[in-house]
Coordinates of C-alpha atoms in Angstrom, one line a residue:
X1 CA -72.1 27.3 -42.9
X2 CA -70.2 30.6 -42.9
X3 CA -72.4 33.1 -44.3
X4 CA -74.4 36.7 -44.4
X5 CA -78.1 36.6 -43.7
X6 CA -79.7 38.9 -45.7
X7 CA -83.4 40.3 -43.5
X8 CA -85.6 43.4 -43.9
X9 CA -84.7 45.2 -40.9
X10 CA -80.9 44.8 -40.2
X11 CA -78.0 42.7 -41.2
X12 CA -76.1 40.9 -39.0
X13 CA -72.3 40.0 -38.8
X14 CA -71.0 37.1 -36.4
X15 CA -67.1 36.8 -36.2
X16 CA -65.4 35.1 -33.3
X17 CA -61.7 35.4 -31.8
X18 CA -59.7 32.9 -29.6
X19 CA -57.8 34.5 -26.3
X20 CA -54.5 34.0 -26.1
X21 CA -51.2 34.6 -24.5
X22 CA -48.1 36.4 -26.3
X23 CA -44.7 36.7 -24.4
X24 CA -42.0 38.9 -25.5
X25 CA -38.5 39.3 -23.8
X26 CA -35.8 41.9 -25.2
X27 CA -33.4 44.5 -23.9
X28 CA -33.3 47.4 -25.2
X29 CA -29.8 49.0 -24.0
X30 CA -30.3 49.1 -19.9
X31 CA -33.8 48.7 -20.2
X32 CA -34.8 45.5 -19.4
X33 CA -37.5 42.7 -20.7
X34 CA -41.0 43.4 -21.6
X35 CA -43.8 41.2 -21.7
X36 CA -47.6 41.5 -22.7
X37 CA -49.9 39.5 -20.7
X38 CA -52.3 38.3 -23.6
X39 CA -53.3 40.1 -27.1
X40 CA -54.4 43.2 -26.4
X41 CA -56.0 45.1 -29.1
X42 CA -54.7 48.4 -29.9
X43 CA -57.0 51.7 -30.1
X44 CA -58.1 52.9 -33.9
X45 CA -60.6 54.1 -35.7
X46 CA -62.4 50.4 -35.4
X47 CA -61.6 50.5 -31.9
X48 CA -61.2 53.2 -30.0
X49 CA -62.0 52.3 -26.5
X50 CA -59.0 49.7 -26.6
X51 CA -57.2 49.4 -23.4
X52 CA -53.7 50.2 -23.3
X53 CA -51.3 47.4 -22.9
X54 CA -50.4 47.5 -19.5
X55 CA -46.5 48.7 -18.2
X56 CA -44.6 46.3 -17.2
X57 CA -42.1 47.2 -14.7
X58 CA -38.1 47.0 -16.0
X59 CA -35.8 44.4 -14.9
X60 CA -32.6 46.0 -13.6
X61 CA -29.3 43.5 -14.6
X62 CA -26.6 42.4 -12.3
X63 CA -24.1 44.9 -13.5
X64 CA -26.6 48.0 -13.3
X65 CA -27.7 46.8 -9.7
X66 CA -24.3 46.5 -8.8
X67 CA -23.2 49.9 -9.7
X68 CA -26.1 51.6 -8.1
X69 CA -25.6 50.1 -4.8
X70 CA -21.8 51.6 -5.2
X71 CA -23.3 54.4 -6.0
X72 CA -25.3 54.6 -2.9
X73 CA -22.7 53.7 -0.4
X74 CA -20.5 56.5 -2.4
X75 CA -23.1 59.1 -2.6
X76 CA -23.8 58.5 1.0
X77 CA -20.4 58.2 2.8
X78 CA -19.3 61.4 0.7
X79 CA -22.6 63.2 1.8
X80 CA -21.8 62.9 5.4
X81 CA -18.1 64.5 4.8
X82 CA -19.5 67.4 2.9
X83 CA -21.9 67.5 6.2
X84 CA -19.1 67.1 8.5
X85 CA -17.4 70.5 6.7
X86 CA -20.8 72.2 6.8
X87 CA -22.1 72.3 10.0
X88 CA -18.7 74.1 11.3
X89 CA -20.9 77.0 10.7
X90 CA -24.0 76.5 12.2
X91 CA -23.9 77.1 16.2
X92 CA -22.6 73.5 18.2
X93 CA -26.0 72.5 19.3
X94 CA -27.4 72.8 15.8
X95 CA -24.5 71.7 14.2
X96 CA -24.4 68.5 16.3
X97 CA -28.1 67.7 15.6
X98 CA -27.3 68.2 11.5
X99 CA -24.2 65.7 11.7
X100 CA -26.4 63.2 13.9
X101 CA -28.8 63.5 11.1
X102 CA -27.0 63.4 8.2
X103 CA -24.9 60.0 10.0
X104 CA -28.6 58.2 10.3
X105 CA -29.0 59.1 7.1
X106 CA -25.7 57.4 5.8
X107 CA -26.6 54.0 7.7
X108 CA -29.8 54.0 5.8
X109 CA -28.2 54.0 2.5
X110 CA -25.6 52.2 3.5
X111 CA -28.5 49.0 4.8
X112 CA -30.4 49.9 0.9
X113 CA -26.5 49.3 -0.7
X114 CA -26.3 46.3 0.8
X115 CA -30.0 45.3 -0.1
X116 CA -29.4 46.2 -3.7
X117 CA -26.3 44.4 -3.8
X118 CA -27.8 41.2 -2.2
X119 CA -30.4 41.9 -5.1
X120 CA -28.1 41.4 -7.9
X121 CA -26.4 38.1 -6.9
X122 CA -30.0 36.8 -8.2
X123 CA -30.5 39.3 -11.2
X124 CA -29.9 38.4 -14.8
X125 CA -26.7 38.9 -16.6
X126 CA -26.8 41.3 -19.3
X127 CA -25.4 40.1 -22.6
X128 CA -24.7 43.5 -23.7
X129 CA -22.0 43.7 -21.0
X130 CA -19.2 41.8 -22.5
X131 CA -15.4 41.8 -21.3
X132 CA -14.4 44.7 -23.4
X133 CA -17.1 47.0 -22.9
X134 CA -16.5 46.6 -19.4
X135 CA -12.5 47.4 -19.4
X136 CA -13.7 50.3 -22.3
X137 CA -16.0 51.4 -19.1
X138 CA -13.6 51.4 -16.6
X139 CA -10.6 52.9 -18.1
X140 CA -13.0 55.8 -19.2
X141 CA -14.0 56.3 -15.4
X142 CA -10.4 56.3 -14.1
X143 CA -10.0 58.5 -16.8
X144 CA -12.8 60.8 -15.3
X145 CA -11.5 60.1 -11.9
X146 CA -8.3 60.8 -12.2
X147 CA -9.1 64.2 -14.1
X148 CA -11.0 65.6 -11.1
X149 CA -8.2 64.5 -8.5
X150 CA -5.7 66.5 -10.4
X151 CA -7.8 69.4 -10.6
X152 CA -8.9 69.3 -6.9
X153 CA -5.3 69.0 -5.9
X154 CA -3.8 72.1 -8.4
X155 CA -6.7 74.2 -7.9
X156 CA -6.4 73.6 -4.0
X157 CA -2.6 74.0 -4.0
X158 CA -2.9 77.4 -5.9
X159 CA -5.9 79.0 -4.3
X160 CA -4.0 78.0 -0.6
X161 CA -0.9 79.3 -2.2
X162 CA -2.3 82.9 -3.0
X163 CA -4.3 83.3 0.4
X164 CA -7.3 82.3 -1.0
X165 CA -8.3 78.7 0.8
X166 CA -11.4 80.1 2.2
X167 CA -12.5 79.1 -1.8
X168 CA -11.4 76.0 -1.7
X169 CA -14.8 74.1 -0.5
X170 CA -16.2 75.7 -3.3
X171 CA -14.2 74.6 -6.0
X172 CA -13.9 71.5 -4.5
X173 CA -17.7 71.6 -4.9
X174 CA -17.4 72.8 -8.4
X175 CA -14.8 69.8 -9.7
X176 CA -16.6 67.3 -8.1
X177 CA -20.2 69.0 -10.0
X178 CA -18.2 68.9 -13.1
X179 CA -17.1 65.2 -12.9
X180 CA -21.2 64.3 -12.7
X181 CA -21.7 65.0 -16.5
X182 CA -19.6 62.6 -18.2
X183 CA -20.4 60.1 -15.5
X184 CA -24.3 60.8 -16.8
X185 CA -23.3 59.5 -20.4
X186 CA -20.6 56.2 -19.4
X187 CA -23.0 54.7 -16.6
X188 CA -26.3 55.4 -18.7
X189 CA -27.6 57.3 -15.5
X190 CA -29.2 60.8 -17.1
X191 CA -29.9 62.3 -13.6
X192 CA -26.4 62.8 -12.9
X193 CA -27.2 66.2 -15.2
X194 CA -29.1 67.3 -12.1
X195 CA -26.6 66.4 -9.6
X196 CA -23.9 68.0 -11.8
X197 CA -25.9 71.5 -12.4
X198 CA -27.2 71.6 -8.4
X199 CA -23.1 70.7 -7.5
X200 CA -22.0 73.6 -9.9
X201 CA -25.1 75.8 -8.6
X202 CA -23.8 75.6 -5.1
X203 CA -20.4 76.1 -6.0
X204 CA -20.9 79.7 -7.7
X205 CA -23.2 80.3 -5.2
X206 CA -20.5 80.3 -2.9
X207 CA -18.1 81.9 -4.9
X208 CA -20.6 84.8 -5.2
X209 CA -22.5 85.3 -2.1
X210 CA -19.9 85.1 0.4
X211 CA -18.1 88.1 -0.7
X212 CA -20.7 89.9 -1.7
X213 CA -22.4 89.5 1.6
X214 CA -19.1 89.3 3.4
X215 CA -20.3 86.3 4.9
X216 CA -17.8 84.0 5.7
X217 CA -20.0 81.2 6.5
X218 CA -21.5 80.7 3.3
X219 CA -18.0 79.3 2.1
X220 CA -18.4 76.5 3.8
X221 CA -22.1 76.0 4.7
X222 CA -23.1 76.5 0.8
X223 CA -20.5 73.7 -0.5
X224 CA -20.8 71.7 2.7
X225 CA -24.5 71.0 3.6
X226 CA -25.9 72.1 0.1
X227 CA -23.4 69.5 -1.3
X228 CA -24.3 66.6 0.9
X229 CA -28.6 67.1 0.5
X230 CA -27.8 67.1 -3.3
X231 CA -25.6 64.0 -3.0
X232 CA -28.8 62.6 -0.9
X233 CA -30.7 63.1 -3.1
X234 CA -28.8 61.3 -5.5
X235 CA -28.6 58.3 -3.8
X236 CA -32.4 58.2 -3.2
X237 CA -32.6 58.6 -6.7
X238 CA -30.3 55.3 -7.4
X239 CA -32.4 53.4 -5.3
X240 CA -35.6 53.6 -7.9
X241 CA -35.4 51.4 -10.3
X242 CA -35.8 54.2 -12.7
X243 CA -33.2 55.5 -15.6

C-alpha cells in the first residue's frame, strides 16, 4: 500500500523510476541527427547536480560530404598555383623547398578528397536537398563564378593595359577573397568569412606595402604564398566535420 508513514523523528518519502531509452532523429538544416542515449534528467532547482546530456557528434549527408571533398581538391590544387607564383621571389633553393612543400601538401588533400568522397557513397541522403534547390544552388554559384572570372579578366586587362601588371596578383587575390563571402551563405559553410577577409587582407597588403616599401617582391610573395597557406587552411578546415 502506497502511503506516508508518519514517525517522531523524520518522515520518509519512497518514489521509484524505471530506466529507459529515448531515440530522437531530426535535421535541423545541415546539421544532422541527434540522439539521447537514455532519459537524462535535466539540472534545476530539484536537481542540480544533473548531468548534461551528452553531444552527440553530427552526421554529415551525402551532398555536404560531397561538396567538401570538392572543396578540398579545389582549395588544394589552387593553393599550389598561388605557391607556384610565390616562391618566384624567394632565392631558388628556398623557393624550390616551398614548392616541394606546398606539392606534398596538395597530395595530402588530394588522398583526404578522395576519402571524404568514398565517405559519402555510404552517407545518408538529405531530404532537404530536393531537385530544385539543387539547380537554385547551382545557377547561383555559376552566377558567383562567372562574376569573378569577368572581373579577374577586365581588371587584369586594364591594369596590364596601363603599365600596372605588377598589381595584378593582388587583385587577382582580392576577386578571388571577394567571391568567398557569398559562397559562405549558398554552401552553408560560415568559415568562408575567414578565408574571404585573410584573401582581401593579403590583397591590400600588397597593394600597400610594396610601394610604400618599394619592394617589389611583396607583389607577388604577399598574394602568392599568403594566398595558398590561407587556402590551406581552408581545406583543413573542410575536412572537420564542423559547420
Amino acid at each position: 500500500m502506497d502511503g506516508e508513514r508518519v514517525g517522531t523523528t523524520s518522515t520518509t518519502n519512497t518514489t521509484s523510476t524505471t530506466n529507459g531509452t529515448a531515440d530522437a532523429a531530426g535535421v535541423v538544416g545541415a546539421a544532422g541527427t541527434a540522439g539521447a542515449p537514455g532519459l537524462v534528467r535535466t539540472a534545476g532547482p530539484d536537481n542540480p547536480t544533473a548531468p548534461a546530456a551528452p553531444t552527440v557528434p553530427r552526421i554529415l549527408h551525402r551532398a555536404e560530404l560531397r561538396g567538401r571533398a570538392t572543396g578540398v581538391g579545389v582549395m588544394a590544387c589552387f593553393a599550389l598555383g598561388w605557391s607556384a607564383g610565390g616562391v618566384g621571389s624567394l632565392p631558388v633553393t628556398a623557393g624550390r623547398a616551398v614548392f616541394a612543400g606546398c606539392a606534398v601538401l596538395t597530395a595530402v588533400f588530394a588522398v583526404l578528397a578522395a576519402r571524404m568522397t568514398r565517405r559519402a557513397a555510404g552517407a545518408p541522403e538529405d531530404t532537404d536537398l530536393t531537385p530544385a534547390v539543387k539547380r537554385a544552388a547551382g545557377r547561383r554559384f555559376l552566377l558567383v563564378l562567372g562574376a569573378e572570372i569577368v572581373a579577374i579578366f577586365v581588371i587584369a586587362r586594364v591594369l596590364g593595359a596601363t603599365g600596372h601588371s605588377e598589381a595584378i596578383p593582388a587583385v587577382i587575390a582580392l576577386a578571388v577573397g571577394l567571391h568567398f563571402f557569398p559562397l559562405a551563405g549558398l554552401f552553408g559553410v560560415r568559415f568562408y568569412h575567414l578565408t574571404g577577409a585573410a584573401l582581401c587582407l593579403l590583397a591590400g597588403a600588397a597593394l600597400l606595402l610594396a610601394p610604400l616599401t618599394s619592394t617589389p617582391a611583396l607583389w607577388t610573395l604577399l598574394p602568392g604564398l599568403g594566398s595558398a597557406l590561407t587556402l590551406y587552411a581552408t581545406a583543413a578546415r573542410l575536412v572537420q566535420p564542423r559547420p
